[in-house]
């Protein structure tokens, strides 16, 4: 479903050019469970941003479900992120003034889904992460693990085909981290394509396909 | 994204930052309230002055001898105009329909003297009708007798200052005084009315017009006052007066018509401009309030960078993000506008309550303009922060906690 061919991405940092990705090629199949591992600065976050259509490559071809992403307009990319891609972040990125349910509702509001459908999907999402009793709580009233679960429920609210998780356990204790990984893996078993970026080799090694990246290059795919 | 949802989302942000919202709303509130209060004052002043003028009568036509050109210069080819005579006044009274009352007026500076005292004063020659046209109140006695204009009764009516200076606290009625060498009997004293438009009545002495013209050895009147029946006939009657006098003066149009309405509309214009100016000054504070909103919105954008990044990751388009932020700014200014409207109208009501003679009421245009401008200011000053928000790089925005 995803194919990267010889992707290059360079940033300008002051007067220096940083070659974040130099010739990355990668295929991700539907239902895959992929981990992307590497030390910080290796380019793994840049790769994830590219996969999530938050960033564009300088050269190379990115096919998402057969479409050439580089030819899409900003609005088309927004629509792609909205409908096909779910994001989970290290720092959760929940909006603190909104309740758990309202945070889950957010992507559906911007997608223009009607109120009744939204309510159903919020309940469904809360149930699937086991936090139905926390719907009216605000983020600061939730534990770290609970916050990440709400963020996951938000990420799948639009029924994406792929979930991109950037260090999803990086800000959690090991018990909560394990719960989150279990939750993500169970969703993967139900058919959701899962990509996890991590520098934790214990978590990375659980994936069915393990991508190691260093200095902007893929070193190994196991 | 549906409008209601956009509004709801914007509202969640506005209500989530109470102090910030309060401060920016306060700015707009003060702006709108001051527009409404200042225009109320201006409008009140206008209505007050107009009302005072209306009491003088807006059914008054004043006829002046001589044709004054609109340029205001002396007529180059003009010959000396024909005198405006008592006969002209009589002809207007008899020959112009719609003229209810006619008062000829001649004027001279003369000496009035009792046996002990004398004093220079303004002698006004007129007829009984003048008291009605100018709504003079008498302190005692009566005004000049009714009857034929040409009759030369030797009676006079004194202004209150003249009476006081010639007679002190003594009764003046029935006494004789010398005016310009002729003996006149005092038959009335005008109530003190202070300075009014057209001169100080307290320092005038009124005598029959024919007597004054005889003493001046002249036939020319200073003015003819024509009181008409209905205000809306003022133009029609003016035309008739002009036509009549032109016919009487060998087909030369040598008079000028001056109506109270012209004075009134001039004052109306001046005071309306005053109101606009006050509104304009107050509008400056609205602009300042707009800058305040922009400031608050810019802070809001930089504070919510990661939220904006998140919204982008969730698939919000630039347009949607702009919309949400502009709505937020518009909401702030609309709240402020409504509260300011309430305060402004309440203040105007309070003023009316304590000073009932001063009709301070915000003109409708000011109310509508204040509300629309306040919302417009919010939307306009919301554009810059909203644009900034919509252009944030999602990766950079998300990398912040």
Coordinates of C-alpha atoms in Angstrom, one line a residue:
Chain A
X1 CA 0.0 0.0 0.0
X2 CA 3.0 2.3 0.5
X3 CA 6.0 2.4 -1.7
X4 CA 9.0 4.7 -1.3
X5 CA 11.6 4.8 -4.1
X6 CA 14.9 6.5 -3.6
X7 CA 13.6 9.3 -1.3
X8 CA 15.9 12.2 -0.5
X9 CA 15.2 14.9 2.0
X10 CA 17.6 17.7 2.9
X11 CA 17.1 20.5 5.5
X12 CA 18.9 23.8 5.8
X13 CA 20.2 24.4 9.3
X14 CA 21.7 27.8 9.2
X15 CA 24.4 27.6 6.6
X16 CA 24.7 23.8 6.8
X17 CA 22.7 21.3 4.7
X18 CA 21.5 18.4 6.7
X19 CA 20.9 15.3 4.7
X20 CA 18.1 13.7 6.7
X21 CA 17.3 11.0 4.2
X22 CA 19.6 9.9 1.4
X23 CA 18.0 7.4 -1.0
X24 CA 15.5 5.6 1.1
X25 CA 13.4 2.8 -0.5
X26 CA 10.7 0.9 1.4
X27 CA 7.6 -1.0 0.8
X28 CA 4.8 -1.4 3.4
X29 CA 2.0 -3.8 2.7
X30 CA -1.5 -3.7 3.9
X31 CA -1.7 -5.0 7.5
X32 CA 2.0 -4.8 8.0
X33 CA 3.5 -4.2 11.4
X34 CA 6.7 -2.2 10.8
X35 CA 9.1 -0.7 13.4
X36 CA 11.5 2.0 12.4
X37 CA 14.5 2.1 14.7
X38 CA 17.6 4.1 14.9
X39 CA 19.5 6.6 17.1
X40 CA 18.3 10.1 17.4
X41 CA 19.3 12.2 14.4
X42 CA 19.2 9.1 12.2
X43 CA 16.3 10.4 10.1
X44 CA 13.6 8.2 11.4
X45 CA 11.3 11.1 12.4
X46 CA 11.8 12.6 9.0
X47 CA 10.8 9.3 7.4
X48 CA 7.7 9.2 9.6
X49 CA 6.7 12.8 8.6
X50 CA 7.1 11.9 5.0
X51 CA 5.0 8.7 5.4
X52 CA 2.4 10.8 7.1
X53 CA 2.3 13.4 4.3
X54 CA 3.2 16.2 6.7
X55 CA 6.4 16.7 4.7
X56 CA 7.4 16.4 1.0
X57 CA 10.5 14.7 -0.3
X58 CA 13.0 16.7 -2.4
X59 CA 13.3 13.8 -4.9
X60 CA 12.2 10.3 -5.2
X61 CA 8.7 8.7 -5.6
X62 CA 6.2 8.2 -2.8
X63 CA 3.2 6.1 -3.8
X64 CA 0.3 5.9 -1.2
X65 CA -2.3 3.4 -2.2
X66 CA -1.1 3.7 -5.8
X67 CA -1.3 7.6 -5.9
X68 CA 1.8 9.7 -6.4
X69 CA 1.9 11.9 -3.3
X70 CA 4.3 14.4 -4.7
X71 CA 1.7 15.4 -7.3
X72 CA -1.0 16.1 -4.8
X73 CA -2.0 19.6 -3.7
X74 CA -2.0 20.8 -0.1
X75 CA -5.7 20.3 0.2
X76 CA -5.5 16.8 -1.3
X77 CA -2.7 16.0 1.2
X78 CA -5.0 17.3 4.0
X79 CA -7.7 15.0 2.8
X80 CA -5.3 12.1 2.7
X81 CA -4.2 12.7 6.3
X82 CA -7.8 13.1 7.3
X83 CA -9.2 9.9 5.9
X84 CA -6.3 7.4 5.5
X85 CA -3.7 8.2 8.1
X86 CA -3.8 8.2 11.9
X87 CA -1.1 9.8 14.1
X88 CA 0.0 8.9 17.6
X89 CA 2.6 11.2 19.2
X90 CA 5.1 10.9 22.0
X91 CA 3.5 13.9 23.8
X92 CA -0.1 12.8 23.0
X93 CA -1.0 16.3 21.7
X94 CA -4.4 16.3 23.4
X95 CA -6.1 19.8 23.6
X96 CA -6.2 20.5 27.3
X97 CA -9.4 22.6 27.2
X98 CA -11.4 19.8 25.6
X99 CA -12.7 16.7 27.3
X100 CA -11.5 13.2 26.2
X101 CA -14.6 12.7 24.1
X102 CA -14.2 16.1 22.5
X103 CA -10.6 15.3 21.6
X104 CA -11.7 12.2 19.9
X105 CA -14.3 14.1 18.1
X106 CA -11.9 16.7 16.7
X107 CA -10.8 15.0 13.4
X108 CA -14.5 14.2 12.7
X109 CA -15.5 17.9 13.2
X110 CA -13.0 19.0 10.6
X111 CA -14.1 16.3 8.3
X112 CA -17.7 17.5 8.6
X113 CA -19.2 14.3 9.9
X114 CA -22.6 14.9 11.4
X115 CA -23.3 15.0 15.0
X116 CA -25.0 11.7 15.6
X117 CA -22.4 9.7 13.6
X118 CA -19.7 11.5 15.6
X119 CA -21.3 10.5 18.9
X120 CA -21.5 6.9 17.9
X121 CA -17.9 6.8 16.8
X122 CA -16.7 8.5 20.0
X123 CA -18.4 5.8 22.1
X124 CA -16.9 3.1 19.8
X125 CA -13.4 4.6 20.2
X126 CA -13.7 5.0 23.9
X127 CA -14.8 1.4 24.2
X128 CA -12.1 0.1 22.0
X129 CA -9.4 1.6 24.3
X130 CA -11.4 0.8 27.5
X131 CA -12.0 4.3 28.7
X132 CA -15.7 4.9 28.3
X133 CA -15.9 6.0 31.9
X134 CA -13.4 8.8 31.2
X135 CA -15.3 10.5 28.4
X136 CA -16.0 13.7 30.3
X137 CA -12.5 14.0 31.8
X138 CA -10.0 16.6 30.7
X139 CA -6.5 15.5 29.8
X140 CA -5.0 16.8 33.0
X141 CA -7.3 14.5 34.9
X142 CA -6.0 11.4 33.1
X143 CA -2.8 9.4 33.6
X144 CA -0.2 9.3 30.9
X145 CA -1.3 5.9 29.7
X146 CA -4.9 7.0 29.6
X147 CA -4.0 10.1 27.6
X148 CA -2.2 8.0 25.0
X149 CA -5.2 5.7 24.8
X150 CA -7.5 8.7 24.1
X151 CA -5.0 9.9 21.5
X152 CA -5.2 6.4 19.9
X153 CA -9.0 6.5 19.9
X154 CA -8.7 9.9 18.2
X155 CA -6.2 8.5 15.6
X156 CA -8.6 5.7 14.6
X157 CA -11.8 7.8 14.7
X158 CA -11.6 8.5 11.0
X159 CA -11.0 4.8 10.2
X160 CA -7.6 5.2 8.7
X161 CA -5.8 2.5 6.8
X162 CA -2.5 3.2 8.5
X163 CA -1.5 4.3 12.0
X164 CA 1.8 6.1 12.4
X165 CA 3.1 6.1 16.0
X166 CA 6.1 8.3 16.9
X167 CA 7.7 7.0 20.1
X168 CA 4.2 6.2 21.5
X169 CA 5.7 4.9 24.7
X170 CA 8.5 7.4 25.0
X171 CA 6.7 9.4 27.7
X172 CA 5.2 6.5 29.7
X173 CA 6.3 4.2 32.4
X174 CA 7.0 0.6 31.3
X175 CA 3.6 -0.8 32.4
X176 CA 1.6 1.8 30.6
X177 CA 3.9 1.5 27.7
X178 CA 3.2 -2.2 27.5
X179 CA -0.5 -1.6 27.5
X180 CA -0.2 0.9 24.7
X181 CA 1.8 -1.5 22.6
X182 CA -0.7 -4.3 23.3
X183 CA -3.5 -2.0 22.2
X184 CA -1.7 -1.0 19.0
X185 CA -0.8 -4.6 18.2
X186 CA -4.4 -5.7 18.7
X187 CA -5.6 -3.1 16.3
X188 CA -2.9 -4.3 13.9
X189 CA -4.3 -7.9 14.2
X190 CA -7.7 -6.5 13.2
X191 CA -6.1 -5.3 9.9
X192 CA -4.8 -1.8 10.6
X193 CA -1.4 -1.2 9.1
X194 CA 1.0 -0.1 11.9
X195 CA 4.2 1.8 11.8
X196 CA 6.0 2.5 15.0
X197 CA 9.1 4.7 15.3
X198 CA 11.1 4.0 18.4
X199 CA 14.7 3.9 19.7
X200 CA 13.6 1.2 22.2
X201 CA 14.9 -2.0 20.7
X202 CA 12.7 -4.1 23.0
X203 CA 9.6 -2.5 21.5
X204 CA 11.0 -2.4 18.0
X205 CA 11.8 -6.1 18.0
X206 CA 8.2 -7.0 18.4
X207 CA 7.3 -5.8 14.9
X208 CA 7.0 -8.3 12.1
X209 CA 9.2 -6.1 10.0
X210 CA 12.1 -4.2 11.6
X211 CA 13.6 -1.3 9.7
X212 CA 16.9 0.0 11.0
X213 CA 18.0 3.4 9.9
X214 CA 21.2 5.3 10.4
X215 CA 22.5 8.5 8.9
X216 CA 19.6 8.8 6.6
X217 CA 20.0 5.4 5.1
X218 CA 18.1 2.1 5.7
X219 CA 20.7 -0.2 7.2
X220 CA 18.7 -3.4 7.4
X221 CA 15.1 -4.7 7.0
X222 CA 14.4 -7.8 8.9
Chain B
X1 CA -16.6 21.4 8.6
X2 CA -19.9 22.8 9.5
X3 CA -20.4 26.4 10.6
X4 CA -21.9 25.5 13.9
X5 CA -19.0 23.2 14.7
X6 CA -16.5 25.9 13.7
X7 CA -18.2 28.3 16.0
X8 CA -18.3 25.8 18.8
X9 CA -14.6 25.1 18.4
X10 CA -13.8 28.8 18.3
X11 CA -16.0 29.3 21.4
X12 CA -14.2 26.6 23.3
X13 CA -11.0 28.5 22.8
X14 CA -12.5 31.9 23.7
X15 CA -14.1 30.4 26.9
X16 CA -11.0 28.6 27.7
X17 CA -9.0 31.7 28.3
X18 CA -11.2 33.8 30.5
X19 CA -8.8 36.7 31.4
X20 CA -7.5 37.1 27.9
X21 CA -11.0 37.1 26.5
X22 CA -12.2 39.5 29.1
X23 CA -9.5 42.0 28.3
X24 CA -9.9 42.0 24.6
X25 CA -13.7 42.1 24.9
X26 CA -13.3 45.0 27.3
X27 CA -11.4 47.0 24.6
X28 CA -14.2 46.6 22.1
X29 CA -16.8 47.3 24.8
X30 CA -15.2 50.6 25.6
X31 CA -14.9 51.5 21.9
X32 CA -18.5 50.7 21.0
X33 CA -19.8 52.3 24.2
X34 CA -17.9 55.5 23.6
X35 CA -19.1 55.7 20.0
X36 CA -22.7 55.4 21.2
X37 CA -22.3 57.7 24.1
X38 CA -20.5 60.5 22.2
X39 CA -22.9 60.3 19.2
X40 CA -25.8 60.4 21.8
X41 CA -24.3 63.6 23.2
X42 CA -23.9 65.1 19.7
X43 CA -27.4 64.0 18.6
X44 CA -28.8 65.3 21.9
X45 CA -27.1 68.7 21.4
X46 CA -28.5 68.8 17.8
X47 CA -32.1 68.0 18.9
X48 CA -31.8 70.4 21.8
X49 CA -30.7 73.3 19.6
X50 CA -33.2 72.4 16.9
X51 CA -36.0 72.4 19.4
X52 CA -35.0 75.8 20.7
X53 CA -35.0 77.1 17.2
X54 CA -38.3 75.6 16.4
X55 CA -39.8 77.6 19.2
X56 CA -38.9 80.7 17.3
X57 CA -41.2 79.4 14.6
X58 CA -40.3 77.7 11.4
X59 CA -43.2 79.2 9.8
X60 CA -41.5 82.6 9.5
X61 CA -40.5 84.4 6.3
X62 CA -38.3 87.4 6.6
X63 CA -38.3 89.9 3.7
X64 CA -35.3 92.1 3.2
X65 CA -35.0 95.0 0.8
X66 CA -32.3 94.5 -1.9
X67 CA -31.3 91.4 -3.8
X68 CA -28.4 89.7 -2.2
X69 CA -26.5 87.6 -4.6
X70 CA -25.3 84.2 -3.7
X71 CA -21.7 85.3 -4.1
X72 CA -22.3 87.8 -1.3
X73 CA -20.6 90.6 -3.2
X74 CA -22.1 94.0 -4.0
X75 CA -24.2 93.9 -7.1
X76 CA -22.1 95.6 -9.8
X77 CA -24.8 96.7 -12.1
X78 CA -27.4 97.0 -9.4
X79 CA -29.2 100.3 -8.9
X80 CA -30.4 101.3 -5.5
X81 CA -33.3 98.9 -4.7
X82 CA -36.8 100.2 -4.3
X83 CA -37.7 100.8 -0.7
X84 CA -39.7 98.1 1.0
X85 CA -42.7 100.1 2.1
X86 CA -45.7 99.9 4.5
X87 CA -47.8 99.5 1.4
X88 CA -45.8 96.4 0.4
X89 CA -46.4 94.9 3.8
X90 CA -50.1 95.7 3.5
X91 CA -50.2 94.2 0.0
X92 CA -48.6 91.0 1.3
X93 CA -51.1 90.8 4.1
X94 CA -54.0 91.2 1.7
X95 CA -52.7 89.6 -1.4
X96 CA -50.8 86.5 -0.5
X97 CA -52.8 83.5 0.5
X98 CA -51.1 81.5 3.2
X99 CA -49.7 84.5 4.9
X100 CA -51.3 84.5 8.3
X101 CA -49.8 87.5 9.8
X102 CA -47.5 90.3 8.5
X103 CA -45.4 92.6 10.6
X104 CA -43.4 95.4 9.1
X105 CA -40.3 96.4 10.9
X106 CA -38.3 99.7 10.8
X107 CA -35.4 100.3 13.1
X108 CA -33.4 103.3 14.3
X109 CA -31.1 104.3 17.1
X110 CA -32.7 107.2 19.0
X111 CA -32.9 108.8 22.4
X112 CA -35.7 108.1 24.7
X113 CA -36.1 110.6 27.6
X114 CA -38.3 111.2 30.6
X115 CA -38.1 114.5 32.4
X116 CA -35.2 113.4 34.5
X117 CA -33.4 110.8 32.4
X118 CA -32.5 110.0 28.9
X119 CA -31.0 107.0 27.3
X120 CA -30.0 105.9 23.8
X121 CA -32.0 102.9 22.7
X122 CA -33.0 100.9 19.6
X123 CA -36.4 102.1 18.5
X124 CA -38.3 99.4 16.6
X125 CA -41.2 100.5 14.5
X126 CA -43.7 97.7 14.0
X127 CA -47.3 96.7 14.5
X128 CA -49.3 94.6 16.9
X129 CA -48.6 91.4 14.8
X130 CA -44.9 91.5 15.8
X131 CA -45.7 90.4 19.3
X132 CA -47.3 87.3 18.0
X133 CA -44.7 86.5 15.5
X134 CA -41.8 86.8 17.9
X135 CA -43.9 85.4 20.8
X136 CA -43.1 88.4 23.1
X137 CA -44.3 88.2 26.6
X138 CA -45.5 91.4 28.3
X139 CA -44.5 92.2 31.9
X140 CA -47.4 94.7 32.1
X141 CA -49.8 96.6 29.9
X142 CA -50.3 95.7 26.4
X143 CA -48.5 95.8 23.1
X144 CA -49.0 98.2 20.2
X145 CA -52.7 98.5 19.3
X146 CA -54.2 96.7 16.4
X147 CA -55.5 98.7 13.5
X148 CA -54.4 100.2 10.3
X149 CA -50.7 100.1 9.7
X150 CA -50.6 103.7 8.6
X151 CA -52.1 105.0 11.7
X152 CA -49.6 106.9 13.8
X153 CA -50.6 106.2 17.4
X154 CA -48.3 108.0 19.9
X155 CA -47.8 105.0 22.1
X156 CA -44.8 102.9 23.0
X157 CA -43.8 99.6 24.6
X158 CA -40.5 99.5 26.5
X159 CA -38.0 96.7 26.8
X160 CA -37.3 95.8 30.5
X161 CA -33.9 97.3 30.7
X162 CA -35.0 100.6 29.2
X163 CA -38.0 100.7 31.5
X164 CA -35.7 100.1 34.5
X165 CA -33.3 102.8 33.5
X166 CA -35.9 105.4 32.8
X167 CA -38.3 104.7 35.5
X168 CA -36.6 102.5 38.1
X169 CA -39.1 100.6 40.1
X170 CA -41.8 103.1 39.4
X171 CA -44.8 102.2 37.4
X172 CA -44.1 103.3 33.8
X173 CA -47.5 102.5 32.3
X174 CA -49.4 105.7 31.3
X175 CA -46.3 107.9 31.6
X176 CA -45.1 110.0 28.7
X177 CA -41.6 109.8 27.3
X178 CA -39.9 111.7 24.5
X179 CA -38.7 109.7 21.5
X180 CA -36.9 111.6 18.8
X181 CA -38.6 114.8 19.8
X182 CA -42.2 113.3 19.9
X183 CA -44.2 112.5 22.9
X184 CA -45.2 108.9 23.4
X185 CA -47.3 107.3 26.1
X186 CA -46.0 104.1 27.6
X187 CA -48.7 101.4 27.2
X188 CA -46.7 98.2 27.9
X189 CA -43.4 96.8 29.2
X190 CA -41.9 93.6 27.7
X191 CA -41.0 90.9 30.1
X192 CA -37.2 90.4 30.5
X193 CA -36.2 87.8 28.0
X194 CA -32.5 88.3 27.8
X195 CA -30.5 88.2 24.6
X196 CA -32.3 86.3 21.9
X197 CA -31.4 85.8 18.3
X198 CA -31.9 89.0 16.5
X199 CA -30.9 91.4 19.3
X200 CA -31.5 92.2 22.9
X201 CA -35.2 92.9 23.2
X202 CA -34.7 94.3 26.7
X203 CA -32.9 97.3 25.2
X204 CA -35.6 98.1 22.6
X205 CA -38.5 100.5 22.5
X206 CA -41.4 99.5 20.2
X207 CA -43.5 102.2 18.6
X208 CA -45.9 102.1 15.6
X209 CA -44.0 101.7 12.4
X210 CA -45.6 104.7 10.7
X211 CA -44.5 107.0 13.5
X212 CA -40.9 105.9 13.2
X213 CA -40.9 106.2 9.4
X214 CA -42.3 109.8 9.8
X215 CA -39.5 110.7 12.3
X216 CA -36.9 109.2 10.0
X217 CA -38.5 110.9 7.1
X218 CA -38.2 107.7 5.1
X219 CA -40.5 105.2 3.5
X220 CA -38.0 102.2 3.6
X221 CA -38.7 99.3 6.0
X222 CA -35.9 97.3 7.6
X223 CA -37.7 94.0 7.3
X224 CA -41.1 92.5 6.8
X225 CA -41.9 89.5 8.9
X226 CA -44.5 87.2 7.4
X227 CA -45.9 84.4 9.5
X228 CA -47.4 81.7 7.3
X229 CA -50.1 79.2 8.1
X230 CA -48.3 76.0 7.4
X231 CA -44.7 75.1 7.4
X232 CA -44.8 73.0 4.2
X233 CA -46.1 76.0 2.3
X234 CA -43.0 78.0 3.1
X235 CA -41.5 77.8 -0.4
X236 CA -44.8 78.4 -2.2
X237 CA -45.6 81.5 -0.1
X238 CA -42.0 82.8 -0.5
X239 CA -42.5 82.6 -4.3
X240 CA -45.8 84.4 -4.1
X241 CA -44.3 87.2 -1.9
X242 CA -41.4 87.6 -4.4
X243 CA -43.8 87.7 -7.3
X244 CA -46.0 90.2 -5.6
X245 CA -43.3 92.6 -4.6
X246 CA -41.6 92.3 -8.0
X247 CA -44.9 93.4 -9.6
X248 CA -45.2 96.3 -7.2
X249 CA -41.6 97.4 -7.8
X250 CA -41.8 97.9 -11.6
X251 CA -40.9 94.3 -12.4
X252 CA -37.6 94.4 -10.6
X253 CA -36.8 91.6 -8.2
X254 CA -35.2 93.6 -5.5
X255 CA -35.9 91.8 -2.3
X256 CA -34.4 88.8 -0.5
X257 CA -36.3 86.2 1.3
X258 CA -34.9 84.7 4.4
X259 CA -36.6 81.8 6.1
X260 CA -36.1 80.4 9.6
X261 CA -35.9 77.0 7.9
X262 CA -32.7 78.1 6.2
X263 CA -31.1 79.0 9.5
X264 CA -32.4 75.9 11.0
X265 CA -31.1 73.6 8.3
X266 CA -27.7 75.3 8.5
X267 CA -27.6 74.6 12.3
X268 CA -28.8 71.1 11.6
X269 CA -26.0 70.5 9.2
X270 CA -23.3 71.9 11.5
X271 CA -24.5 69.9 14.5
X272 CA -24.9 66.7 12.4
X273 CA -21.2 67.2 11.4
X274 CA -20.4 67.6 15.0
X275 CA -22.1 64.3 15.8
X276 CA -20.2 62.6 13.0
X277 CA -17.0 64.0 14.2
X278 CA -17.6 62.7 17.7
X279 CA -18.5 59.3 16.3
X280 CA -15.3 59.4 14.3
X281 CA -13.2 60.2 17.3
X282 CA -14.8 57.4 19.3
X283 CA -14.2 55.1 16.3
X284 CA -10.5 55.6 16.9
X285 CA -10.9 53.7 20.1
X286 CA -12.5 50.9 18.2
X287 CA -9.5 50.7 16.0
X288 CA -7.3 50.5 19.1
X289 CA -9.6 47.7 20.4
X290 CA -9.0 46.0 17.1
X291 CA -5.3 46.1 17.5
X292 CA -5.9 44.7 21.0
X293 CA -7.7 41.8 19.5
X294 CA -5.0 41.2 17.0
X295 CA -2.5 41.2 19.8
X296 CA -4.5 38.7 21.8
X297 CA -4.9 36.5 18.7
X298 CA -1.2 36.6 17.9
X299 CA -0.5 35.4 21.5
X300 CA -3.1 32.8 21.1
X301 CA -1.6 31.5 17.9
X302 CA 1.9 31.3 19.3
X303 CA 0.6 29.7 22.5
X304 CA -1.3 27.1 20.5
X305 CA 1.3 26.2 18.0
X306 CA 1.2 22.5 18.8
X307 CA -2.5 22.5 18.7
X308 CA -2.4 24.0 15.2
X309 CA 0.2 21.4 14.2
X310 CA -2.1 18.7 15.5
X311 CA -5.1 20.1 13.6
X312 CA -3.0 19.9 10.4
X313 CA -2.0 16.3 11.2
X314 CA -5.6 15.5 11.7
X315 CA -6.4 16.8 8.2
X316 CA -7.5 20.3 8.8
X317 CA -6.9 22.5 5.7
X318 CA -5.3 25.9 5.8
X319 CA -8.6 27.4 5.0
X320 CA -10.3 25.6 7.9
X321 CA -7.6 26.8 10.4
X322 CA -7.9 30.4 9.1
X323 CA -11.7 30.2 9.5
X324 CA -11.5 28.9 13.0
X325 CA -9.1 31.7 14.1
X326 CA -11.0 34.5 12.3
X327 CA -14.2 33.3 13.8
X328 CA -12.6 33.4 17.2
X329 CA -11.5 37.0 16.7
X330 CA -14.9 37.9 15.3
X331 CA -16.5 36.3 18.4
X332 CA -14.4 38.4 20.7
X333 CA -15.3 41.6 19.0
X334 CA -19.0 40.7 18.6
X335 CA -19.2 40.0 22.4
X336 CA -17.5 43.3 23.0
X337 CA -19.8 45.1 20.5
X338 CA -23.0 43.8 22.1
X339 CA -21.9 44.6 25.7
X340 CA -20.7 48.0 24.5
X341 CA -24.0 48.6 22.9
X342 CA -25.8 47.8 26.1
X343 CA -23.6 50.1 28.1
X344 CA -23.8 52.9 25.6
X345 CA -27.5 52.8 25.4
X346 CA -27.8 52.5 29.2
X347 CA -25.6 55.6 29.6
X348 CA -27.7 57.6 27.2
X349 CA -30.8 56.6 29.0
X350 CA -29.3 57.5 32.3
X351 CA -28.4 60.9 30.9
X352 CA -31.9 61.4 29.6
X353 CA -33.2 60.4 33.0
X354 CA -31.2 63.0 34.9
X355 CA -31.4 65.8 32.2
X356 CA -34.8 65.2 30.6
X357 CA -34.5 68.4 28.5
X358 CA -31.4 67.1 26.8
X359 CA -32.6 64.4 24.4
X360 CA -29.4 62.3 24.4
X361 CA -30.2 59.4 22.2
X362 CA -27.8 57.5 19.9
X363 CA -28.7 58.0 16.3
X364 CA -29.7 54.8 14.5
X365 CA -26.8 55.0 12.1
X366 CA -24.3 55.1 15.0
X367 CA -25.8 52.0 16.6
X368 CA -25.7 50.1 13.4
X369 CA -22.3 51.3 12.4
X370 CA -20.8 50.7 15.9
X371 CA -21.9 47.1 15.9
X372 CA -20.9 46.3 12.3
X373 CA -17.6 48.1 12.6
X374 CA -16.8 46.3 15.9
X375 CA -17.4 42.9 14.3
X376 CA -15.6 44.0 11.1
X377 CA -12.6 45.2 13.2
X378 CA -12.4 41.8 14.9
X379 CA -12.6 39.9 11.6
X380 CA -10.1 42.3 9.9
X381 CA -7.6 42.2 12.7
X382 CA -8.1 38.5 13.0
X383 CA -6.9 37.9 9.5
X384 CA -3.2 38.4 10.2
X385 CA -3.0 36.0 13.2
X386 CA -5.2 33.5 11.4
X387 CA -2.9 33.6 8.3
X388 CA 0.0 33.0 10.6
X389 CA -1.7 30.1 12.2
X390 CA -2.6 28.5 8.8
X391 CA 0.9 28.8 7.5
X392 CA 2.6 27.1 10.4
X393 CA 4.8 24.2 9.5
X394 CA 3.0 21.2 11.0
X395 CA 6.3 19.3 11.8
X396 CA 7.8 22.3 13.6
X397 CA 4.5 22.9 15.3
X398 CA 4.2 19.3 16.5
X399 CA 7.7 19.0 17.7
X400 CA 6.9 21.4 20.6
X401 CA 5.3 19.8 23.6

